[in-house]
Tab-separated table of C-alpha atoms in Angstrom:
chain	number	residue	atom	x	y	z
A	4	MET	CA	-29.401	-0.674	-57.214
A	5	ASP	CA	-31.512	0.185	-54.224
A	6	GLU	CA	-30.949	-3.310	-53.026
A	7	ARG	CA	-27.531	-3.533	-53.620
A	8	SER	CA	-27.138	-0.467	-51.633
A	9	SER	CA	-29.116	-1.584	-48.624
A	10	SER	CA	-27.106	-5.248	-48.957
A	11	SER	CA	-23.663	-3.023	-48.960
A	12	HIS	CA	-25.109	-0.786	-45.762
A	13	HIS	CA	-26.103	-4.260	-44.450
A	14	ARG	CA	-22.764	-5.418	-44.484
A	15	LEU	CA	-20.954	-2.471	-43.437
A	16	PHE	CA	-23.314	-2.403	-40.229
A	17	ILE	CA	-22.289	-5.860	-39.524
A	18	ALA	CA	-18.421	-5.018	-39.869
A	19	LEU	CA	-18.641	-2.238	-37.559
A	20	LEU	CA	-20.366	-4.214	-35.092
A	21	MET	CA	-17.580	-7.075	-35.224
A	22	VAL	CA	-15.113	-4.602	-34.940
A	23	LEU	CA	-17.068	-3.001	-31.800
A	24	LEU	CA	-16.986	-6.459	-30.178
A	25	PHE	CA	-13.616	-7.287	-31.042
A	26	GLY	CA	-12.466	-4.298	-29.393
A	27	VAL	CA	-14.595	-4.883	-26.170
A	28	ILE	CA	-13.200	-8.603	-25.799
A	29	THR	CA	-9.643	-7.027	-26.479
A	30	ILE	CA	-10.021	-3.802	-23.768
A	31	GLN	CA	-11.058	-7.064	-21.150
A	32	TYR	CA	-7.758	-8.807	-22.047
A	33	VAL	CA	-5.277	-6.198	-22.331
A	34	CYS	CA	-6.463	-4.365	-19.639
A	35	PRO	CA	-8.837	-6.781	-17.469
A	36	SER	CA	-8.949	-4.653	-14.218
A	37	LYS	CA	-11.334	-2.338	-13.601
A	38	SER	CA	-9.344	-0.467	-11.002
A	39	GLU	CA	-6.349	-0.013	-13.290
A	40	CYS	CA	-7.836	0.834	-16.473
A	41	GLN	CA	-10.979	2.793	-15.235
A	42	LEU	CA	-11.201	5.266	-18.625
A	43	LEU	CA	-11.467	2.166	-21.019
A	44	HIS	CA	-13.836	0.267	-19.207
A	45	GLN	CA	-15.944	3.170	-18.573
A	46	LEU	CA	-16.062	3.454	-22.152
A	47	VAL	CA	-16.641	-0.001	-23.279
A	48	SER	CA	-19.828	0.603	-20.457
A	49	TRP	CA	-20.855	3.607	-22.275
A	50	PHE	CA	-20.738	1.800	-25.584
A	51	LYS	CA	-22.381	-1.177	-23.991
A	52	ASP	CA	-24.993	1.126	-22.606
A	53	GLY	CA	-25.746	2.916	-25.800
A	54	GLY	CA	-23.879	5.957	-24.447
A	55	ALA	CA	-24.578	7.480	-28.080
A	56	THR	CA	-28.133	8.311	-27.567
A	57	GLY	CA	-27.826	9.430	-24.107
A	58	SER	CA	-24.792	11.611	-24.256
A	59	ARG	CA	-26.418	13.808	-21.866
A	60	GLY	CA	-24.372	13.527	-18.569
A	61	SER	CA	-22.378	11.050	-19.655
A	62	GLY	CA	-19.257	13.073	-18.717
A	63	SER	CA	-20.138	13.341	-15.207
A	64	GLU	CA	-21.277	9.540	-15.111
A	65	LEU	CA	-17.626	8.705	-16.580
A	66	HIS	CA	-16.080	10.995	-13.835
A	67	GLU	CA	-18.293	9.392	-10.957
A	68	GLY	CA	-16.822	5.805	-12.712
A	69	LEU	CA	-13.212	7.214	-12.332
A	70	GLN	CA	-13.769	8.334	-8.870
A	71	LYS	CA	-15.260	5.213	-7.696
A	72	ASP	CA	-11.661	3.278	-7.885
A	73	PRO	CA	-9.554	5.909	-5.541
A	74	TYR	CA	-6.410	4.042	-6.206
A	75	ILE	CA	-6.433	5.572	-9.627
A	76	SER	CA	-8.220	8.618	-8.921
A	77	GLU	CA	-5.714	9.625	-5.767
A	78	ASP	CA	-2.178	9.188	-6.936
A	79	GLY	CA	-2.630	8.666	-10.915
A	80	ALA	CA	-0.634	5.533	-10.582
A	81	LEU	CA	0.493	3.903	-13.877
A	82	VAL	CA	-2.479	2.062	-15.760
A	83	ARG	CA	0.147	-0.924	-16.373
A	84	PHE	CA	2.697	-1.839	-13.818
A	85	VAL	CA	5.735	-3.459	-14.639
A	86	PRO	CA	7.918	-5.092	-11.973
A	87	ARG	CA	11.786	-4.522	-12.397
A	88	PHE	CA	12.857	-6.487	-8.997
A	89	ASN	CA	12.288	-10.269	-8.023
A	90	PHE	CA	10.586	-10.795	-4.838
A	91	THR	CA	9.459	-13.701	-3.132
A	92	LYS	CA	5.905	-14.542	-1.800
A	93	ALA	CA	6.879	-14.194	1.762
A	94	ASP	CA	8.490	-10.547	0.668
A	95	LEU	CA	4.763	-9.554	-0.698
A	96	ILE	CA	2.553	-10.893	1.837
A	97	ARG	CA	2.774	-8.855	4.954
A	98	ASP	CA	0.380	-9.991	7.168
A	99	VAL	CA	1.503	-9.645	10.351
A	100	ASP	CA	0.123	-11.123	14.057
A	101	PHE	CA	-0.022	-7.620	15.518
A	102	ASN	CA	-1.903	-7.956	18.943
A	103	ILE	CA	-2.811	-4.663	20.205
A	104	LYS	CA	-3.880	-6.514	23.335
A	105	GLY	CA	-0.933	-8.110	24.266
A	106	ASP	CA	2.789	-6.677	24.099
A	107	ASP	CA	3.151	-6.086	20.487
A	108	VAL	CA	4.385	-2.442	19.331
A	109	ILE	CA	4.403	-0.319	16.239
A	110	VAL	CA	7.586	1.649	16.182
A	111	PHE	CA	7.462	4.293	13.584
A	112	LEU	CA	10.959	5.645	11.931
A	113	HIS	CA	10.182	9.333	11.119
A	114	ILE	CA	12.084	10.477	7.968
A	115	GLN	CA	12.320	14.161	7.406
A	116	LYS	CA	9.602	15.803	4.786
A	117	THR	CA	8.325	12.569	3.813
A	118	GLY	CA	4.740	13.358	4.939
A	119	GLY	CA	5.402	11.518	8.259
A	120	THR	CA	3.784	14.317	10.371
A	121	THR	CA	0.622	13.396	8.562
A	122	PHE	CA	0.863	9.905	8.602
A	123	GLY	CA	1.899	9.847	12.498
A	124	ARG	CA	-1.283	12.026	13.034
A	125	HIS	CA	-3.363	9.288	11.223
A	126	LEU	CA	-1.840	6.618	13.498
A	127	VAL	CA	-3.240	8.398	16.603
A	128	ARG	CA	-6.501	10.017	15.607
A	129	ASN	CA	-7.472	8.067	12.841
A	130	ILE	CA	-7.840	4.685	13.709
A	131	GLN	CA	-10.500	2.862	14.695
A	132	LEU	CA	-9.452	1.418	18.191
A	133	GLU	CA	-11.489	-0.566	20.786
A	134	ARG	CA	-9.637	1.780	23.131
A	135	PRO	CA	-8.929	5.235	20.931
A	136	CYS	CA	-5.878	7.279	21.329
A	137	GLU	CA	-6.669	10.275	23.743
A	138	CYS	CA	-5.422	13.545	22.140
A	139	HIS	CA	-6.271	17.132	23.993
A	140	ALA	CA	-6.197	20.105	22.118
A	141	GLY	CA	-2.811	22.023	22.718
A	142	GLN	CA	-0.858	18.791	23.772
A	143	LYS	CA	1.532	17.521	21.128
A	144	LYS	CA	1.189	13.670	22.591
A	145	CYS	CA	-1.709	11.531	22.885
A	146	THR	CA	-2.293	8.875	25.041
A	147	CYS	CA	-2.514	5.539	23.339
A	148	TYR	CA	-3.184	2.627	25.647
A	149	ARG	CA	-4.017	-1.010	24.977
A	150	PRO	CA	-7.867	-2.078	25.975
A	151	GLY	CA	-7.840	-2.877	29.794
A	152	LYS	CA	-4.166	-1.963	30.048
A	153	LYS	CA	-2.268	1.397	30.721
A	154	GLU	CA	0.415	0.236	28.047
A	155	THR	CA	0.874	2.138	24.814
A	156	TRP	CA	0.813	0.038	21.908
A	157	LEU	CA	2.836	2.673	19.831
A	158	PHE	CA	6.213	4.031	19.711
A	159	SER	CA	5.953	7.458	18.069
A	160	ARG	CA	6.304	11.102	18.033
A	161	PHE	CA	2.795	11.485	18.817
A	162	SER	CA	2.598	9.121	21.433
A	163	THR	CA	5.767	8.362	22.936
A	164	GLY	CA	7.368	11.775	22.109
A	165	TRP	CA	11.035	12.036	20.702
A	166	SER	CA	12.178	9.201	23.004
A	167	CYS	CA	15.287	8.133	21.061
A	168	GLY	CA	16.444	11.283	19.782
A	169	LEU	CA	14.777	13.728	17.282
A	170	HIS	CA	14.085	11.911	13.916
A	171	ALA	CA	16.088	9.074	15.057
A	172	ASP	CA	17.300	6.844	12.533
A	173	TRP	CA	17.124	2.563	12.145
A	174	THR	CA	20.546	2.344	13.775
A	175	GLU	CA	19.244	4.375	17.094
A	176	LEU	CA	15.744	3.002	17.103
A	177	THR	CA	16.737	-0.500	16.968
A	178	SER	CA	19.218	-0.289	19.879
A	179	CYS	CA	16.802	2.417	21.974
A	180	VAL	CA	13.230	1.176	21.828
A	181	PRO	CA	13.416	-2.219	23.414
A	182	SER	CA	15.173	-0.702	26.376
A	183	ARG	CA	13.243	2.456	26.447
A	184	MET	CA	9.992	0.155	26.229
A	185	ASP	CA	11.055	-2.000	29.175
A	186	SER	CA	12.148	0.928	31.190
A	187	ARG	CA	8.338	2.289	30.834
A	188	GLU	CA	6.765	-1.104	31.093
A	189	VAL	CA	7.128	-4.418	32.264
A	190	PRO	CA	6.504	-7.018	29.848
A	191	GLU	CA	4.480	-10.171	30.351
A	192	SER	CA	5.964	-13.568	29.944
A	193	MET	CA	6.087	-13.399	26.142
A	194	PRO	CA	8.728	-11.433	24.297
A	195	ARG	CA	7.787	-8.294	23.066
A	196	HIS	CA	7.204	-7.813	19.182
A	197	TYR	CA	8.539	-4.741	17.571
A	198	TYR	CA	6.802	-3.772	14.300
A	199	TYR	CA	8.931	-1.155	12.325
A	200	ILE	CA	7.250	0.859	9.923
A	201	THR	CA	8.144	4.563	7.733
A	202	ILE	CA	7.269	6.511	4.914
A	203	LEU	CA	9.519	7.463	1.758
A	204	ARG	CA	8.951	10.058	-0.538
A	205	ASP	CA	10.471	10.935	-4.175
A	206	PRO	CA	13.652	11.984	-3.433
A	207	VAL	CA	13.820	15.509	-5.402
A	208	SER	CA	10.719	16.478	-3.841
A	209	ARG	CA	11.823	15.302	-0.378
A	210	TYR	CA	15.076	17.042	-0.805
A	211	LEU	CA	13.516	20.614	-2.046
A	212	SER	CA	11.061	20.178	0.868
A	213	GLU	CA	13.935	19.919	3.222
A	214	TRP	CA	15.803	22.863	1.766
A	215	ARG	CA	12.374	24.910	1.985
A	216	HIS	CA	12.248	23.935	5.671
A	217	VAL	CA	15.647	24.749	6.666
A	218	GLN	CA	15.491	27.851	4.988
A	219	ARG	CA	12.538	28.850	7.280
A	220	GLY	CA	14.940	28.063	10.387
A	221	ALA	CA	14.615	24.369	10.910
A	222	THR	CA	18.048	22.761	12.086
A	223	TRP	CA	17.412	19.549	13.958
A	224	LYS	CA	20.034	20.051	16.097
A	225	ALA	CA	18.515	17.903	18.817
A	226	SER	CA	19.053	15.081	16.917
A	227	LEU	CA	21.579	12.458	18.357
A	228	HIS	CA	22.926	10.393	15.400
A	229	VAL	CA	24.065	7.541	18.162
A	230	CYS	CA	25.911	4.980	16.659
A	231	ASP	CA	27.706	2.207	18.557
A	232	GLY	CA	26.792	4.037	21.571
A	233	ARG	CA	28.221	7.294	21.272
A	234	SER	CA	27.213	10.427	19.190
A	235	PRO	CA	29.392	11.733	16.493
A	236	THR	CA	32.106	14.371	17.348
A	237	LEU	CA	32.085	17.660	15.460
A	238	SER	CA	34.872	16.443	13.089
A	239	GLU	CA	32.902	13.470	11.962
A	240	LEU	CA	30.133	15.165	11.612
A	241	PRO	CA	30.375	18.929	10.614
A	242	SER	CA	27.570	21.543	10.583
A	243	CYS	CA	26.700	22.846	7.291
A	244	TYR	CA	26.432	26.483	8.979
A	245	ALA	CA	27.511	28.722	11.899
A	246	GLY	CA	25.010	30.418	14.029
A	247	ASP	CA	21.616	29.343	15.203
A	248	ASP	CA	20.258	28.447	12.052
A	249	TRP	CA	20.537	28.672	8.627
A	250	SER	CA	17.595	30.814	7.612
A	251	GLY	CA	17.370	32.050	3.986
A	252	CYS	CA	20.192	30.147	2.541
A	253	THR	CA	19.804	29.552	-0.912
A	254	LEU	CA	19.292	26.194	-2.875
A	255	GLN	CA	22.944	26.557	-4.261
A	256	GLU	CA	24.311	27.073	-0.760
A	257	PHE	CA	22.339	24.195	0.196
A	258	MET	CA	23.422	21.842	-2.234
A	259	ASP	CA	27.350	23.229	-2.052
A	260	CYS	CA	27.604	22.156	1.893
A	261	PRO	CA	29.652	18.740	1.690
A	262	TYR	CA	28.506	17.260	5.295
A	263	ASN	CA	24.439	18.138	4.548
A	264	LEU	CA	22.706	15.239	5.845
A	265	ALA	CA	19.753	15.769	3.608
A	266	ASN	CA	21.844	14.327	0.779
A	267	ASN	CA	20.724	10.973	0.619
A	268	ARG	CA	18.872	11.065	4.124
A	269	GLN	CA	16.629	8.093	3.398
A	270	THR	CA	19.346	5.759	2.795
A	271	ARG	CA	21.079	6.754	5.762
A	272	MET	CA	18.395	6.525	8.036
A	273	LEU	CA	17.097	3.426	6.870
A	274	ALA	CA	20.893	1.778	6.817
A	275	ASP	CA	22.793	-0.048	9.633
A	276	LEU	CA	25.121	2.434	9.963
A	277	SER	CA	27.239	0.275	11.978
A	278	LEU	CA	28.640	-1.701	9.336
A	279	VAL	CA	30.529	1.270	7.885
A	280	GLY	CA	31.819	2.643	11.125
A	281	CYS	CA	28.998	4.979	11.902
A	282	TYR	CA	29.857	8.563	10.927
A	283	ASN	CA	33.749	7.852	10.731
A	284	VAL	CA	33.875	8.190	7.048
A	285	SER	CA	37.762	7.647	6.923
A	286	ALA	CA	37.243	3.844	7.422
A	287	MET	CA	36.254	3.363	3.677
A	288	ASN	CA	36.273	5.070	0.285
A	289	GLU	CA	32.885	6.980	-0.145
A	290	GLU	CA	31.351	4.414	-3.281
A	291	GLU	CA	31.992	1.408	-0.963
A	292	ARG	CA	30.566	2.833	1.939
A	293	TRP	CA	27.335	4.086	0.260
A	294	ALA	CA	27.058	1.063	-1.890
A	295	LEU	CA	26.791	-1.061	1.784
A	296	LEU	CA	24.588	1.793	2.958
A	297	LEU	CA	22.319	1.063	0.381
A	298	GLU	CA	22.184	-2.697	0.168
A	299	SER	CA	21.761	-2.694	4.442
A	300	ALA	CA	18.660	-0.090	3.632
A	301	LYS	CA	16.823	-2.117	1.336
A	302	ARG	CA	17.295	-4.979	3.471
A	303	ASN	CA	16.015	-3.185	6.377
A	304	LEU	CA	13.387	-1.805	4.639
A	305	LEU	CA	12.296	-5.294	2.851
A	306	GLY	CA	12.028	-6.915	6.872
A	307	MET	CA	9.784	-4.045	7.805
A	308	ALA	CA	6.392	-4.813	9.038
A	309	PHE	CA	5.238	-2.093	6.533
A	310	PHE	CA	6.012	1.086	4.625
A	311	GLY	CA	4.253	3.882	2.704
A	312	LEU	CA	4.851	6.121	0.011
A	313	THR	CA	4.046	9.721	0.311
A	314	GLU	CA	2.784	9.757	-3.524
A	315	TYR	CA	0.381	6.815	-3.061
A	316	GLN	CA	-1.468	8.105	-0.098
A	317	ARG	CA	-4.782	5.860	-0.463
A	318	LYS	CA	-2.426	2.751	-1.537
A	319	THR	CA	-0.561	3.537	1.827
A	320	GLN	CA	-3.645	3.465	3.821
A	321	TYR	CA	-4.894	0.216	1.862
A	322	LEU	CA	-1.448	-1.748	2.917
A	323	PHE	CA	-1.476	-0.423	6.186
A	324	GLU	CA	-4.998	-1.759	6.730
A	325	ARG	CA	-4.372	-5.303	5.383
A	326	THR	CA	-0.819	-5.626	7.111
A	327	PHE	CA	-2.097	-5.165	10.542
A	328	ASN	CA	-5.870	-5.550	10.220
A	329	LEU	CA	-6.639	-2.327	11.139
A	330	GLU	CA	-8.880	0.307	9.636
A	331	PHE	CA	-8.746	4.085	9.259
A	332	ILE	CA	-12.038	5.871	10.197
A	333	ALA	CA	-11.262	8.675	7.559
A	334	PRO	CA	-9.560	8.040	3.933
A	335	PHE	CA	-6.347	9.324	3.363
A	336	THR	CA	-5.779	12.725	0.676
A	337	GLN	CA	-3.384	12.927	-1.591
A	338	LEU	CA	-2.098	16.295	-1.167
A	339	ASN	CA	0.023	17.383	-4.344
A	340	GLY	CA	0.001	21.395	-3.225
A	341	THR	CA	3.256	21.138	-1.132
A	342	ARG	CA	5.659	23.463	-0.625
A	343	ALA	CA	7.973	21.341	-2.998
A	344	SER	CA	5.836	21.113	-5.538
A	345	GLY	CA	5.790	25.058	-6.073
A	346	VAL	CA	9.614	24.801	-6.295
A	347	GLU	CA	10.762	25.244	-9.766
A	348	VAL	CA	13.973	24.582	-10.555
A	349	PRO	CA	16.245	24.466	-13.712
A	350	ALA	CA	16.867	20.924	-15.325
A	351	GLU	CA	20.786	21.110	-14.464
A	352	THR	CA	19.844	22.018	-10.980
A	353	GLU	CA	17.337	19.102	-10.682
A	354	HIS	CA	20.371	16.585	-12.477
A	355	ARG	CA	22.265	18.022	-9.830
A	356	ILE	CA	19.640	17.055	-6.825
A	357	LEU	CA	19.435	13.582	-8.593
A	358	LYS	CA	23.396	13.239	-8.190
A	359	LEU	CA	23.649	14.438	-4.580
A	360	ASN	CA	20.870	11.919	-3.806
A	361	ARG	CA	21.861	9.087	-6.342
A	362	TRP	CA	21.550	6.498	-3.702
A	363	ASP	CA	18.138	7.490	-2.410
A	364	VAL	CA	16.939	7.303	-6.145
A	365	GLU	CA	18.028	3.495	-6.280
A	366	LEU	CA	16.566	3.253	-3.136
A	367	TYR	CA	13.362	4.747	-3.891
A	368	GLU	CA	12.930	2.923	-6.977
A	369	TYR	CA	13.646	-0.313	-5.325
A	370	ALA	CA	10.961	0.777	-2.397
A	371	ARG	CA	8.648	1.773	-5.122
A	372	ASP	CA	8.878	-1.469	-6.940
A	373	LEU	CA	7.821	-3.658	-3.883
A	374	PHE	CA	5.240	-1.333	-2.857
A	375	LEU	CA	3.384	-1.728	-5.920
A	376	GLN	CA	3.840	-5.057	-6.237
A	377	ARG	CA	2.670	-5.663	-2.584
A	378	PHE	CA	-0.407	-3.697	-3.450
A	379	GLN	CA	-1.344	-5.660	-6.574
A	380	VAL	CA	-0.780	-8.832	-4.967
A	381	ALA	CA	-3.108	-7.754	-1.838
A	382	ARG	CA	-5.687	-6.512	-4.541
A	383	GLN	CA	-5.561	-9.985	-6.506
A	384	GLN	CA	-5.748	-11.678	-3.103
A	385	GLU	CA	-8.611	-9.666	-2.093
A	386	ARG	CA	-10.707	-10.089	-5.609
A	387	ARG	CA	-9.606	-13.780	-5.388
A	388	LEU	CA	-11.447	-14.207	-1.933
A	389	ALA	CA	-14.579	-12.233	-3.334
A	390	ARG	CA	-14.620	-14.382	-5.974
A	391	ALA	CA	-14.791	-17.521	-3.704
A	392	ARG	CA	-17.542	-16.035	-1.839
A	393	ARG	CA	-19.629	-15.421	-4.677
A	394	GLN	CA	-19.008	-18.957	-6.112
A	395	GLN	CA	-19.876	-20.327	-2.782
A	396	GLU	CA	-23.090	-18.380	-2.454
A	397	ARG	CA	-24.063	-19.694	-6.019
A	398	ARG	CA	-23.505	-23.372	-5.086
A	399	ARG	CA	-25.294	-22.868	-1.723
A	400	LEU	CA	-28.498	-21.310	-4.048
A	401	ARG	CA	-28.400	-23.822	-6.446
A	402	GLY	CA	-28.031	-26.700	-3.722
A	403	ARG	CA	-31.225	-24.946	-2.363
A	404	LEU	CA	-32.945	-25.010	-6.004
A	405	SER	CA	-31.871	-28.544	-6.602
A	406	THR	CA	-33.146	-29.551	-3.382
A	407	LYS	CA	-36.726	-27.779	-3.726
A	408	GLN	CA	-37.006	-29.153	-7.461
A	409	GLY	CA	-36.477	-32.653	-5.785
A	410	ARG	CA	-39.070	-32.241	-3.633
A	411	GLN	CA	-41.747	-31.041	-5.968
A	412	THR	CA	-41.292	-34.343	-8.357
A	413	LEU	CA	-41.570	-36.498	-5.639
A	414	LYS	CA	-44.998	-38.209	-5.044
A	415	PRO	CA	-46.936	-38.219	-2.026
A	416	THR	CA	-46.241	-42.111	-1.779
A	417	GLU	CA	-42.751	-41.862	-2.753
A	418	SER	CA	-39.947	-41.544	-0.282
A	419	PRO	CA	-36.404	-39.944	-1.117
A	420	ARG	CA	-34.133	-42.575	-2.433
A	421	GLN	CA	-31.272	-43.621	0.141
A	422	PRO	CA	-27.924	-41.789	-0.463
A	423	ASP	CA	-25.423	-43.936	-1.976
A	424	PRO	CA	-22.721	-44.031	0.175
A	425	HIS	CA	-19.961	-44.364	-2.842
A	426	SER	CA	-21.152	-41.541	-4.416
A	427	GLU	CA	-20.408	-38.766	-1.337
A	428	GLY	CA	-17.848	-37.514	-3.259
A	429	GLN	CA	-20.351	-36.498	-5.680
A	430	GLN	CA	-22.568	-34.120	-3.041
A	431	ARG	CA	-21.343	-32.621	0.073
A	432	GLY	CA	-23.837	-31.409	2.722
A	433	LYS	CA	-26.992	-33.245	3.653
A	434	VAL	CA	-30.709	-32.626	3.480
A	435	GLY	CA	-32.307	-32.058	7.098
A	436	GLY	CA	-35.625	-32.116	7.943
A	437	ASP	CA	-38.695	-31.029	6.254
A	438	SER	CA	-37.249	-27.112	5.940
A	439	GLU	CA	-37.043	-26.346	2.207
A	440	GLU	CA	-33.963	-24.064	3.064
A	441	SER	CA	-31.821	-26.938	3.483
A	442	GLU	CA	-28.539	-26.503	2.017
A	443	VAL	CA	-26.825	-28.979	-0.141
A	444	LEU	CA	-23.309	-27.746	-0.821
A	445	PHE	CA	-21.585	-28.973	-4.129
A	446	PRO	CA	-17.731	-29.450	-4.916
A	447	ASP	CA	-15.929	-27.063	-6.543
A	448	TRP	CA	-16.178	-28.239	-10.115
A	449	TRP	CA	-19.714	-28.304	-9.840
A	450	ASP	CA	-19.773	-24.484	-10.902
A	451	GLN	CA	-19.443	-24.900	-14.424
A	452	ASP	CA	-20.275	-21.162	-14.830
A	453	GLU	CA	-17.352	-19.391	-14.067
A	454	ASN	CA	-17.548	-16.405	-15.854
A	455	SER	CA	-21.377	-15.533	-14.774
A	456	THR	CA	-20.806	-12.303	-13.688
A	457	LEU	CA	-18.279	-9.382	-15.104
A	458	GLU	CA	-16.053	-9.444	-11.961
A	459	ASP	CA	-15.728	-13.253	-12.519
A	460	TYR	CA	-14.499	-12.702	-15.718
A	461	ILE	CA	-12.207	-9.877	-14.827
A	462	ASP	CA	-10.885	-11.962	-12.269
A	463	ASN	CA	-10.113	-14.782	-14.800
A	464	VAL	CA	-8.238	-12.783	-17.287
A	465	GLU	CA	-6.369	-10.652	-14.947
A	466	GLN	CA	-2.867	-10.585	-15.015
A	467	TRP	CA	-0.257	-8.859	-12.450
């Protein structure tokens, strides 16, 4: 009876062990990326390391593991992102040839209440530069000169001011910036390149944030809204309020104004307004007008050098750094305690906000999909390069080891066999001199053990 019981327990132990191993392998395949499935991988590591016997401190270790990848801990992105839109390789890989020492200029299109002020400060105060921007207390603008020149590389609120009007949109900036820059500076023989960037935000949060800002007295009356060489007339762009401002307006009043530019603001500011007759709404029906504006906004956003999303601060930082080959000094921080986040609205009110901003909702879904696909491709490229470096280093070390072992097996009277010229494809590099540090670089297929590290294994099974 005891033998049967012992055998039964033994079989049960083996079964549990097999289930555990199967679970570990399944997690690696279903959720291969540590950065995107940190919790599951931490649990796997906990079991591998015998977490049951070392439970003390396991909670803090798990928390530390979650904090290692800022792209999970900062924005709480979905574990698995399923793309909705098909983009080309050129759409997703945005490595631009920005030359800060030449005539290239980054132009920041600042949309209201998208976190653009914070991002604009990052641009002038938080980038590692050979010649940092000069910012002084009490001054709104910083001086951002190129190395060795008295020319600016940045066109933004905090460097050149509102030179093309307060919160100038795409239509204004693209027609204004070149003439403004040429009037300030004489370009060299090469044509100047302008790299447009912007920040977008979830439409409901942005709308509520703008309402709170207007409620506190903001008007943006200084905005020019120039299109096709002129500003709109009062009949083309009526005001939502009489008097100096709209302080104290309720959300209901804010939503009821039919001329409120807060409605679908992001779509309007990123589109070419010339396509729809600027602010003359009688040129076509509303549905056709906004459909054209949305397609124009998507097209312009896709062609921009870079855009970020307020909800993904660390990913925004990562993509900017990779795009422009610039690095920030301090990491971005995901702040969720905004004024808009503190506004609780009934479900029917939120539904109406979504309806008022239906074109912004479509634009944001498109932008979010493009943004996350770009991020995934960039991270995948980074991992592949890291893996290639590891494999190259292993081949180099194996080459050294092979050379050292070959020298040790040679007899004193023997000399190394001359290499066969027909076998050069089998081994690259050459052994030189008497140094034991001589390298032999083997071809790519030499590295049979492609999964010799956990990083390589994850890279091999990763799918995006």
